[in-house]
mmCIF file of C-alpha atoms in Angstrom:
data_model
loop_
_atom_site.group_PDB
_atom_site.id
_atom_site.type_symbol
_atom_site.label_atom_id
_atom_site.label_comp_id
_atom_site.label_asym_id
_atom_site.label_seq_id
_atom_site.Cartn_x
_atom_site.Cartn_y
_atom_site.Cartn_z
ATOM 1 C CA MET A 1 3.470 31.262 13.004
ATOM 2 C CA PRO A 2 2.552 30.092 16.541
ATOM 3 C CA THR A 3 3.446 26.602 17.724
ATOM 4 C CA ILE A 4 1.205 24.652 20.090
ATOM 5 C CA LYS A 5 2.943 21.971 22.143
ATOM 6 C CA VAL A 6 0.908 18.922 23.066
ATOM 7 C CA GLY A 7 2.973 16.401 25.026
ATOM 8 C CA ILE A 8 5.786 15.485 22.675
ATOM 9 C CA CYS A 9 3.918 16.876 19.658
ATOM 10 C CA PHE A 10 4.342 20.149 17.873
ATOM 11 C CA VAL A 11 1.558 21.340 15.593
ATOM 12 C CA LEU A 12 2.060 24.218 13.179
ATOM 13 C CA GLN A 13 -1.178 26.127 12.785
ATOM 14 C CA TRP A 14 -3.012 25.950 9.466
ATOM 15 C CA PRO A 15 -3.910 29.412 8.144
ATOM 16 C CA CYS A 16 -6.942 28.432 6.027
ATOM 17 C CA ARG A 17 -10.482 28.013 7.393
ATOM 18 C CA MET A 18 -11.100 24.621 5.827
ATOM 19 C CA GLN A 19 -14.806 24.395 6.686
ATOM 20 C CA ALA A 20 -15.469 27.660 4.850
ATOM 21 C CA TYR A 21 -13.916 26.425 1.602
ATOM 22 C CA PRO A 22 -15.987 24.020 -0.542
ATOM 23 C CA TYR A 23 -14.257 20.808 -1.664
ATOM 24 C CA SER A 24 -11.223 21.493 0.497
ATOM 25 C CA ILE A 25 -8.504 18.843 0.419
ATOM 26 C CA SER A 26 -6.563 17.272 3.274
ATOM 27 C CA ILE A 27 -3.432 15.240 2.532
ATOM 28 C CA VAL A 28 -2.320 12.882 5.295
ATOM 29 C CA MET A 29 1.260 11.605 5.335
ATOM 30 C CA PRO A 30 2.943 9.052 7.617
ATOM 31 C CA CYS A 31 6.645 9.763 8.026
ATOM 32 C CA LEU A 32 9.803 8.342 9.598
ATOM 33 C CA ASN A 33 13.348 9.253 8.582
ATOM 34 C CA ARG A 34 12.640 10.402 5.038
ATOM 35 C CA VAL A 35 15.168 13.217 4.731
ATOM 36 C CA ASP A 36 15.985 12.219 1.135
ATOM 37 C CA PHE A 37 12.353 12.260 -0.032
ATOM 38 C CA ILE A 38 10.186 14.514 2.147
ATOM 39 C CA ARG A 39 10.944 17.767 0.343
ATOM 40 C CA SER A 40 10.004 16.365 -3.079
ATOM 41 C CA ALA A 41 6.752 14.997 -1.671
ATOM 42 C CA LEU A 42 5.798 18.335 -0.109
ATOM 43 C CA GLU A 43 6.782 20.342 -3.177
ATOM 44 C CA SER A 44 4.552 18.108 -5.290
ATOM 45 C CA ILE A 45 1.665 19.226 -3.065
ATOM 46 C CA PHE A 46 2.407 22.939 -2.822
ATOM 47 C CA SER A 47 3.168 23.222 -6.546
ATOM 48 C CA GLN A 48 -0.379 22.112 -7.433
ATOM 49 C CA GLY A 49 -1.505 25.742 -7.656
ATOM 50 C CA VAL A 50 -4.757 25.351 -5.700
ATOM 51 C CA SER A 51 -5.784 27.075 -2.479
ATOM 52 C CA CYS A 52 -6.821 25.636 0.857
ATOM 53 C CA VAL A 53 -5.001 22.323 0.847
ATOM 54 C CA GLU A 54 -4.339 21.007 4.335
ATOM 55 C CA VAL A 55 -1.214 18.876 4.887
ATOM 56 C CA ILE A 56 -0.942 16.731 8.017
ATOM 57 C CA ILE A 57 2.219 14.745 8.710
ATOM 58 C CA ALA A 58 2.383 12.150 11.491
ATOM 59 C CA ASP A 59 6.075 11.587 12.180
ATOM 60 C CA GLY A 60 7.193 8.662 14.325
ATOM 61 C CA GLY A 61 10.229 10.519 15.716
ATOM 62 C CA SER A 62 12.633 11.051 12.826
ATOM 63 C CA THR A 63 16.295 11.502 13.729
ATOM 64 C CA ASP A 64 17.854 11.984 10.280
ATOM 65 C CA GLY A 65 17.056 15.672 9.684
ATOM 66 C CA THR A 66 13.503 15.161 8.391
ATOM 67 C CA LEU A 67 12.041 17.312 11.166
ATOM 68 C CA ASP A 68 14.427 20.153 10.319
ATOM 69 C CA ILE A 69 13.045 20.170 6.773
ATOM 70 C CA LEU A 70 9.458 20.057 8.038
ATOM 71 C CA ARG A 71 10.057 23.168 10.165
ATOM 72 C CA GLU A 72 10.730 25.060 6.937
ATOM 73 C CA TYR A 73 7.085 24.541 5.907
ATOM 74 C CA ALA A 74 4.892 26.784 8.026
ATOM 75 C CA ASP A 75 1.711 25.645 6.281
ATOM 76 C CA VAL A 76 1.996 22.046 7.457
ATOM 77 C CA LYS A 77 0.493 20.394 10.511
ATOM 78 C CA VAL A 78 3.101 18.101 12.045
ATOM 79 C CA ILE A 79 2.456 15.574 14.801
ATOM 80 C CA VAL A 80 5.595 14.040 16.275
ATOM 81 C CA GLU A 81 5.178 11.034 18.529
ATOM 82 C CA ASP A 82 6.012 7.353 18.658
ATOM 83 C CA ASP A 83 3.809 5.088 16.595
ATOM 84 C CA LYS A 84 3.424 1.348 16.051
ATOM 85 C CA SER A 85 3.570 1.481 12.259
ATOM 86 C CA LEU A 86 2.908 3.766 9.313
ATOM 87 C CA TYR A 87 -0.787 2.822 9.576
ATOM 88 C CA ASP A 88 -0.861 3.908 13.197
ATOM 89 C CA ALA A 89 0.550 7.238 11.998
ATOM 90 C CA LEU A 90 -2.093 7.376 9.260
ATOM 91 C CA ASN A 91 -4.887 6.794 11.762
ATOM 92 C CA LYS A 92 -3.631 9.734 13.832
ATOM 93 C CA ALA A 93 -3.339 12.034 10.818
ATOM 94 C CA ILE A 94 -6.811 11.159 9.500
ATOM 95 C CA LYS A 95 -8.346 12.055 12.872
ATOM 96 C CA LYS A 96 -6.881 15.566 12.507
ATOM 97 C CA ALA A 97 -8.038 16.069 8.909
ATOM 98 C CA THR A 98 -10.759 18.681 8.343
ATOM 99 C CA GLY A 99 -10.990 18.770 4.532
ATOM 100 C CA ASP A 100 -14.012 17.597 2.561
ATOM 101 C CA ILE A 101 -11.708 15.338 0.515
ATOM 102 C CA ILE A 102 -8.873 13.276 1.999
ATOM 103 C CA GLY A 103 -5.889 11.792 0.184
ATOM 104 C CA HIS A 104 -2.955 9.754 1.483
ATOM 105 C CA LEU A 105 0.551 10.400 0.198
ATOM 106 C CA ASN A 106 3.608 8.485 1.347
ATOM 107 C CA THR A 107 6.623 10.683 1.936
ATOM 108 C CA ASP A 108 8.704 8.890 -0.703
ATOM 109 C CA ASP A 109 6.144 9.414 -3.495
ATOM 110 C CA ILE A 110 4.861 12.506 -5.321
ATOM 111 C CA TYR A 111 1.651 13.845 -6.840
ATOM 112 C CA LEU A 112 1.883 14.662 -10.530
ATOM 113 C CA PRO A 113 1.059 18.199 -11.769
ATOM 114 C CA ASP A 114 -2.579 19.356 -11.863
ATOM 115 C CA THR A 115 -3.783 16.412 -9.767
ATOM 116 C CA PHE A 116 -5.787 18.460 -7.275
ATOM 117 C CA ASN A 117 -7.614 20.413 -9.987
ATOM 118 C CA HIS A 118 -8.814 17.158 -11.532
ATOM 119 C CA VAL A 119 -9.790 15.765 -8.119
ATOM 120 C CA ARG A 120 -11.858 18.837 -7.245
ATOM 121 C CA LYS A 121 -13.524 18.988 -10.647
ATOM 122 C CA LEU A 122 -14.768 15.420 -10.384
ATOM 123 C CA PHE A 123 -15.995 15.795 -6.809
ATOM 124 C CA LYS A 124 -17.868 18.954 -7.855
ATOM 125 C CA LYS A 125 -19.321 17.285 -10.963
ATOM 126 C CA PHE A 126 -20.359 14.182 -9.011
ATOM 127 C CA PRO A 127 -20.961 15.400 -5.429
ATOM 128 C CA GLU A 128 -22.225 11.977 -4.335
ATOM 129 C CA THR A 129 -18.741 10.506 -4.982
ATOM 130 C CA GLN A 130 -17.265 8.675 -1.999
ATOM 131 C CA MET A 131 -14.042 7.408 -3.583
ATOM 132 C CA LEU A 132 -12.064 8.653 -6.563
ATOM 133 C CA CYS A 133 -9.017 7.026 -8.140
ATOM 134 C CA GLY A 134 -6.536 8.168 -10.736
ATOM 135 C CA GLY A 135 -3.766 6.350 -12.556
ATOM 136 C CA ALA A 136 -0.255 5.905 -11.200
ATOM 137 C CA GLU A 137 3.252 5.299 -12.435
ATOM 138 C CA LEU A 138 6.306 3.623 -10.923
ATOM 139 C CA ALA A 139 9.658 5.382 -11.287
ATOM 140 C CA LYS A 140 13.175 4.174 -10.615
ATOM 141 C CA TYR A 141 16.215 6.413 -10.037
ATOM 142 C CA GLU A 142 18.713 5.852 -12.852
ATOM 143 C CA PHE A 143 21.426 7.935 -14.500
ATOM 144 C CA GLY A 144 20.790 10.959 -12.292
ATOM 145 C CA GLY A 145 17.005 11.120 -12.613
ATOM 146 C CA TRP A 146 13.709 9.327 -12.060
ATOM 147 C CA ARG A 147 12.687 7.129 -14.990
ATOM 148 C CA VAL A 148 9.150 5.740 -15.303
ATOM 149 C CA VAL A 149 9.320 1.958 -15.624
ATOM 150 C CA GLU A 150 5.664 0.998 -15.252
ATOM 151 C CA ARG A 151 2.192 2.558 -15.486
ATOM 152 C CA TYR A 152 -1.133 1.592 -13.917
ATOM 153 C CA ALA A 153 -4.207 2.977 -15.682
ATOM 154 C CA ALA A 154 -7.191 4.069 -13.606
ATOM 155 C CA GLN A 155 -9.615 2.326 -15.934
ATOM 156 C CA ASP A 156 -7.840 -0.964 -15.154
ATOM 157 C CA TYR A 157 -7.355 -0.596 -11.393
ATOM 158 C CA GLY A 158 -9.497 2.311 -10.184
ATOM 159 C CA TYR A 159 -12.799 0.521 -9.645
ATOM 160 C CA LEU A 160 -12.457 -2.076 -6.911
ATOM 161 C CA ASN A 161 -13.226 -5.721 -7.570
ATOM 162 C CA TRP A 162 -12.094 -9.043 -6.118
ATOM 163 C CA ASP A 163 -9.132 -9.490 -8.467
ATOM 164 C CA ILE A 164 -7.774 -6.043 -7.642
ATOM 165 C CA VAL A 165 -8.229 -6.010 -3.868
ATOM 166 C CA LEU A 166 -6.893 -9.545 -3.435
ATOM 167 C CA LYS A 167 -4.155 -9.807 -6.052
ATOM 168 C CA GLY A 168 -3.682 -6.671 -8.124
ATOM 169 C CA PRO A 169 -2.083 -3.245 -7.699
ATOM 170 C CA ILE A 170 -4.484 -1.436 -5.357
ATOM 171 C CA LEU A 171 -3.147 2.100 -5.995
ATOM 172 C CA THR A 172 -3.696 3.124 -2.372
ATOM 173 C CA ASN A 173 -2.098 6.527 -2.789
ATOM 174 C CA ALA A 174 -3.870 7.390 -6.030
ATOM 175 C CA ARG A 175 -7.225 7.368 -4.198
ATOM 176 C CA PHE A 176 -9.150 10.260 -2.629
ATOM 177 C CA TYR A 177 -12.111 9.876 -0.284
ATOM 178 C CA GLN A 178 -15.097 11.857 0.883
ATOM 179 C CA ARG A 179 -14.272 12.580 4.527
ATOM 180 C CA GLU A 180 -17.592 11.279 5.890
ATOM 181 C CA PHE A 181 -17.153 8.000 4.033
ATOM 182 C CA LEU A 182 -13.521 7.574 5.085
ATOM 183 C CA SER A 183 -14.391 8.198 8.741
ATOM 184 C CA LYS A 184 -16.660 5.142 8.607
ATOM 185 C CA MET A 185 -13.941 2.939 7.082
ATOM 186 C CA VAL A 186 -11.006 3.758 9.360
ATOM 187 C CA PRO A 187 -9.058 2.938 11.429
ATOM 188 C CA PHE A 188 -6.521 0.860 9.577
ATOM 189 C CA ASP A 189 -6.046 -2.532 11.238
ATOM 190 C CA LEU A 190 -2.747 -2.411 13.144
ATOM 191 C CA ASN A 191 -2.461 -6.194 13.127
ATOM 192 C CA TYR A 192 -0.968 -5.713 9.665
ATOM 193 C CA ARG A 193 2.173 -3.579 9.532
ATOM 194 C CA ILE A 194 2.652 -3.871 5.754
ATOM 195 C CA ILE A 195 -0.664 -4.774 4.071
ATOM 196 C CA ALA A 196 -3.184 -2.908 6.233
ATOM 197 C CA ASP A 197 -4.062 -0.876 3.142
ATOM 198 C CA ARG A 198 -5.176 -4.036 1.340
ATOM 199 C CA GLU A 199 -7.291 -5.131 4.317
ATOM 200 C CA PHE A 200 -8.748 -1.615 4.393
ATOM 201 C CA LEU A 201 -9.650 -1.656 0.682
ATOM 202 C CA ILE A 202 -11.335 -5.026 1.029
ATOM 203 C CA ARG A 203 -13.639 -3.409 3.582
ATOM 204 C CA VAL A 204 -14.078 -0.383 1.321
ATOM 205 C CA MET A 205 -15.059 -2.619 -1.600
ATOM 206 C CA ASN A 206 -17.588 -4.475 0.546
ATOM 207 C CA ALA A 207 -19.111 -1.093 1.470
ATOM 208 C CA ASP A 208 -19.766 -0.512 -2.264
ATOM 209 C CA PRO A 209 -18.747 3.175 -2.421
ATOM 210 C CA LYS A 210 -19.952 5.526 -5.144
ATOM 211 C CA SER A 211 -16.778 5.748 -7.223
ATOM 212 C CA GLN A 212 -15.251 7.757 -10.044
ATOM 213 C CA ILE A 213 -11.922 7.562 -11.877
ATOM 214 C CA ILE A 214 -9.569 10.141 -13.379
ATOM 215 C CA ASN A 215 -8.302 8.914 -16.731
ATOM 216 C CA ARG A 216 -4.786 10.209 -16.255
ATOM 217 C CA ASN A 217 -1.854 9.460 -13.993
ATOM 218 C CA ILE A 218 -1.963 11.523 -10.814
ATOM 219 C CA LEU A 219 0.692 9.827 -8.663
ATOM 220 C CA GLN A 220 4.261 8.646 -9.007
ATOM 221 C CA TYR A 221 5.450 5.782 -6.825
ATOM 222 C CA ARG A 222 9.214 5.848 -6.372
ATOM 223 C CA PHE A 223 11.136 2.599 -6.196
ATOM 224 C CA HIS A 224 13.992 2.418 -3.675
ATOM 225 C CA GLU A 225 15.487 -0.234 -1.418
ATOM 226 C CA SER A 226 13.880 1.027 1.819
ATOM 227 C CA SER A 227 10.366 1.068 0.308
ATOM 228 C CA LEU A 228 7.808 -1.184 2.005
ATOM 229 C CA THR A 229 5.899 -1.668 -1.241
ATOM 230 C CA PHE A 230 8.695 -2.194 -3.780
ATOM 231 C CA ASN A 231 11.456 -3.800 -1.703
ATOM 232 C CA ARG A 232 13.288 -6.672 -3.448
ATOM 233 C CA ASN A 233 14.980 -7.934 -0.284
ATOM 234 C CA ALA A 234 13.834 -11.515 0.337
ATOM 235 C CA GLN A 235 13.286 -11.027 4.078
ATOM 236 C CA ALA A 236 11.259 -7.853 3.486
ATOM 237 C CA GLN A 237 9.216 -9.644 0.826
ATOM 238 C CA TRP A 238 8.577 -12.504 3.232
ATOM 239 C CA ALA A 239 7.232 -10.074 5.837
ATOM 240 C CA GLY A 240 4.601 -8.927 3.349
ATOM 241 C CA ALA A 241 3.907 -12.444 2.087
ATOM 242 C CA SER A 242 3.384 -13.821 5.584
ATOM 243 C CA GLU A 243 0.914 -11.020 6.367
ATOM 244 C CA LYS A 244 -1.072 -11.961 3.273
ATOM 245 C CA LEU A 245 -1.194 -15.557 4.498
ATOM 246 C CA LYS A 246 -2.458 -14.296 7.840
ATOM 247 C CA LEU A 247 -5.076 -12.011 6.268
ATOM 248 C CA SER A 248 -6.349 -14.611 3.797
ATOM 249 C CA GLU A 249 -6.909 -17.099 6.598
ATOM 250 C CA ALA A 250 -8.577 -14.496 8.847
ATOM 251 C CA LEU A 251 -10.989 -13.481 6.077
ATOM 252 C CA TYR A 252 -11.741 -17.115 5.254
ATOM 253 C CA LEU A 253 -12.605 -17.895 8.879
ATOM 254 C CA ALA A 254 -14.748 -14.751 9.171
ATOM 255 C CA SER A 255 -16.793 -15.578 6.055
ATOM 256 C CA SER A 256 -18.418 -18.794 7.311
ATOM 257 C CA LYS A 257 -21.930 -17.432 6.565
ATOM 258 C CA ASN A 258 -21.150 -16.319 3.013
ATOM 259 C CA ALA A 259 -20.349 -19.256 0.719
ATOM 260 C CA VAL A 260 -19.301 -17.060 -2.210
ATOM 261 C CA GLN A 261 -16.835 -15.030 -0.158
ATOM 262 C CA ARG A 262 -15.570 -18.146 1.600
ATOM 263 C CA GLU A 263 -14.713 -19.772 -1.725
ATOM 264 C CA MET A 264 -13.066 -16.541 -2.912
ATOM 265 C CA TYR A 265 -10.900 -16.277 0.199
ATOM 266 C CA SER A 266 -10.008 -19.975 -0.010
ATOM 267 C CA ARG A 267 -8.698 -19.541 -3.558
ATOM 268 C CA TRP A 268 -6.840 -16.412 -2.535
ATOM 269 C CA ALA A 269 -5.212 -18.298 0.370
ATOM 270 C CA VAL A 270 -3.862 -20.904 -2.059
ATOM 271 C CA TYR A 271 -2.677 -18.200 -4.469
ATOM 272 C CA GLU A 272 -0.845 -16.335 -1.694
ATOM 273 C CA ALA A 273 0.672 -19.592 -0.457
ATOM 274 C CA ARG A 274 2.165 -20.113 -3.916
ATOM 275 C CA GLN A 275 3.580 -16.579 -3.921
ATOM 276 C CA ALA A 276 4.865 -16.971 -0.371
ATOM 277 C CA LEU A 277 6.570 -20.250 -1.267
ATOM 278 C CA ILE A 278 8.529 -18.530 -4.024
ATOM 279 C CA VAL A 279 9.670 -15.864 -1.557
ATOM 280 C CA ALA A 280 10.396 -18.457 1.152
ATOM 281 C CA ILE A 281 12.668 -20.388 -1.193
ATOM 282 C CA LYS A 282 14.624 -17.183 -1.791
ATOM 283 C CA THR A 283 15.251 -16.876 1.971
ATOM 284 C CA CYS A 284 16.634 -20.447 2.114
ATOM 285 C CA GLU A 285 14.881 -21.017 5.454
ATOM 286 C CA LEU A 286 13.103 -24.329 5.903
ATOM 287 C CA LYS A 287 10.698 -22.934 8.495
ATOM 288 C CA LYS A 288 9.404 -20.335 6.033
ATOM 289 C CA ILE A 289 9.233 -22.841 3.175
ATOM 290 C CA PHE A 290 7.210 -25.277 5.272
ATOM 291 C CA SER A 291 4.943 -22.483 6.568
ATOM 292 C CA ALA A 292 4.012 -21.353 3.054
ATOM 293 C CA TYR A 293 3.654 -24.895 1.776
ATOM 294 C CA SER A 294 1.477 -26.151 4.646
ATOM 295 C CA HIS A 295 -0.724 -23.039 4.388
ATOM 296 C CA GLY A 296 -1.456 -23.867 0.760
ATOM 297 C CA ALA A 297 -2.085 -27.522 1.604
ATOM 298 C CA LYS A 298 -4.597 -26.561 4.268
ATOM 299 C CA PHE A 299 -6.724 -24.599 1.800
ATOM 300 C CA SER A 300 -6.344 -27.146 -1.003
ATOM 301 C CA GLY A 301 -7.715 -30.087 0.921
ATOM 302 C CA GLY A 302 -4.314 -31.249 2.155
ATOM 303 C CA GLY A 303 -5.304 -31.020 5.816
ATOM 304 C CA GLY A 304 -2.414 -28.747 6.686
ATOM 305 C CA LEU A 305 0.379 -31.283 6.002
ATOM 306 C CA PRO A 306 2.118 -31.636 2.613
ATOM 307 C CA THR A 307 1.548 -34.841 0.630
ATOM 308 C CA VAL A 308 3.443 -36.223 -2.332
ATOM 309 C CA GLY A 309 0.409 -35.696 -4.577
ATOM 310 C CA PHE A 310 0.004 -32.096 -3.453
ATOM 311 C CA LEU A 311 3.722 -31.502 -3.996
ATOM 312 C CA PHE A 312 3.247 -31.874 -7.756
ATOM 313 C CA LYS A 313 -0.141 -30.122 -7.720
ATOM 314 C CA PHE A 314 1.444 -27.180 -5.985
ATOM 315 C CA GLY A 315 4.125 -26.929 -8.636
ATOM 316 C CA LEU A 316 7.092 -26.898 -6.282
ATOM 317 C CA VAL A 317 9.381 -28.644 -8.774
ATOM 318 C CA LYS A 318 8.443 -26.135 -11.470
ATOM 319 C CA ILE A 319 9.066 -23.238 -9.091
ATOM 320 C CA ILE A 320 12.486 -24.610 -8.138
ATOM 321 C CA HIS A 321 13.595 -24.864 -11.761
ATOM 322 C CA ARG A 322 12.400 -21.326 -12.484
ATOM 323 C CA LEU A 323 14.128 -19.644 -9.555
ATOM 324 C CA LYS A 324 17.873 -19.301 -9.828
ATOM 325 C CA SER A 325 18.131 -18.604 -6.128
ATOM 326 C CA ALA A 326 16.148 -21.749 -5.338
ATOM 327 C CA GLN A 327 18.827 -24.036 -6.737
ATOM 328 C CA LYS A 328 21.477 -22.438 -4.537
ATOM 329 C CA CYS A 329 19.120 -22.641 -1.584
ATOM 330 C CA PHE A 330 18.341 -26.335 -1.913
ATOM 331 C CA ARG A 331 21.975 -27.239 -2.570
ATOM 332 C CA ARG A 332 22.829 -25.488 0.681
ATOM 333 C CA ILE A 333 20.053 -27.179 2.677
ATOM 334 C CA PHE A 334 20.019 -30.677 1.197
ATOM 335 C CA GLY A 335 23.238 -30.926 -0.789
ATOM 336 C CA LEU A 336 21.174 -31.622 -3.900
ATOM 337 C CA THR A 337 22.021 -30.876 -7.500
ATOM 338 C CA PHE A 338 19.365 -29.863 -10.043
ATOM 339 C CA THR A 339 19.679 -30.229 -13.774
ATOM 340 C CA ARG A 340 17.952 -27.562 -15.873
ATOM 341 C CA HIS A 341 16.137 -29.082 -18.836
ATOM 342 C CA SER A 342 15.325 -27.028 -21.901
ATOM 343 C CA SER A 343 11.625 -26.873 -22.770
#
């Protein structure tokens, strides 16, 4: 298999003539130091039992042995170069994709069996489809194996609406796109390192794509401590929460000519401020607590500065009593003691 070197990239040549195969599929994968997961992700693709599936991996320069594993797969296009984030890597991979249908798989997740057959069947049955979504499940590694701990049905989350794109599980990786439609929606906005997929799907929803769902689970998300999506670390959660504050404000400011959207984004900003405040209390950092609190005040008529009345409206006292970590945090900062009352 010949290797073409382009700068610091190596690209393994794809043996299938994608343009000659109807409803061909391209899977794009951002990657960085995923030696423990990359093989499972790739095997979930190549075990699908369908022909002419293009796999493009944009690797940010892995140093943990990931690239050694990738060299074992001759039928994979691999681009190795520095990137700004996983969404920068995704943008690069999407530009290389040649399939009629494009899906995005993270290297720590897997496709479930027979996914591609169902994807192709629906695109063939409804050729006008621009976006297709299946169900997903979340698995956690316990007792020597992956155990499913949560499921997300396509009929509940597949069709985009305001509640889903702003607050709900967006099932980014359980979605497949018509290439022509996706090319109009990308690139992902690199101002958001963690939630660029949510910003992207807000734009997709506003484009009103012709959509279909697969009424079965097609993807398994895998929970682990280094996951961007399912990380329980307070600082990692704050990084995502602060980006949502930033995005909600940006969308609010950009919607000045649309009263309905402006009201929607205003409510979302308050909602995200509440969520961010919970995370900020976990970090025990006053700067973060004040940032989340003042953000909520600004979009609730508080003018940007907290007031005593807004304090109770915001539910800070209730949040403090509900969070075990909050009591430790406030004792540390203020030397205060809280008494838990039974309800």
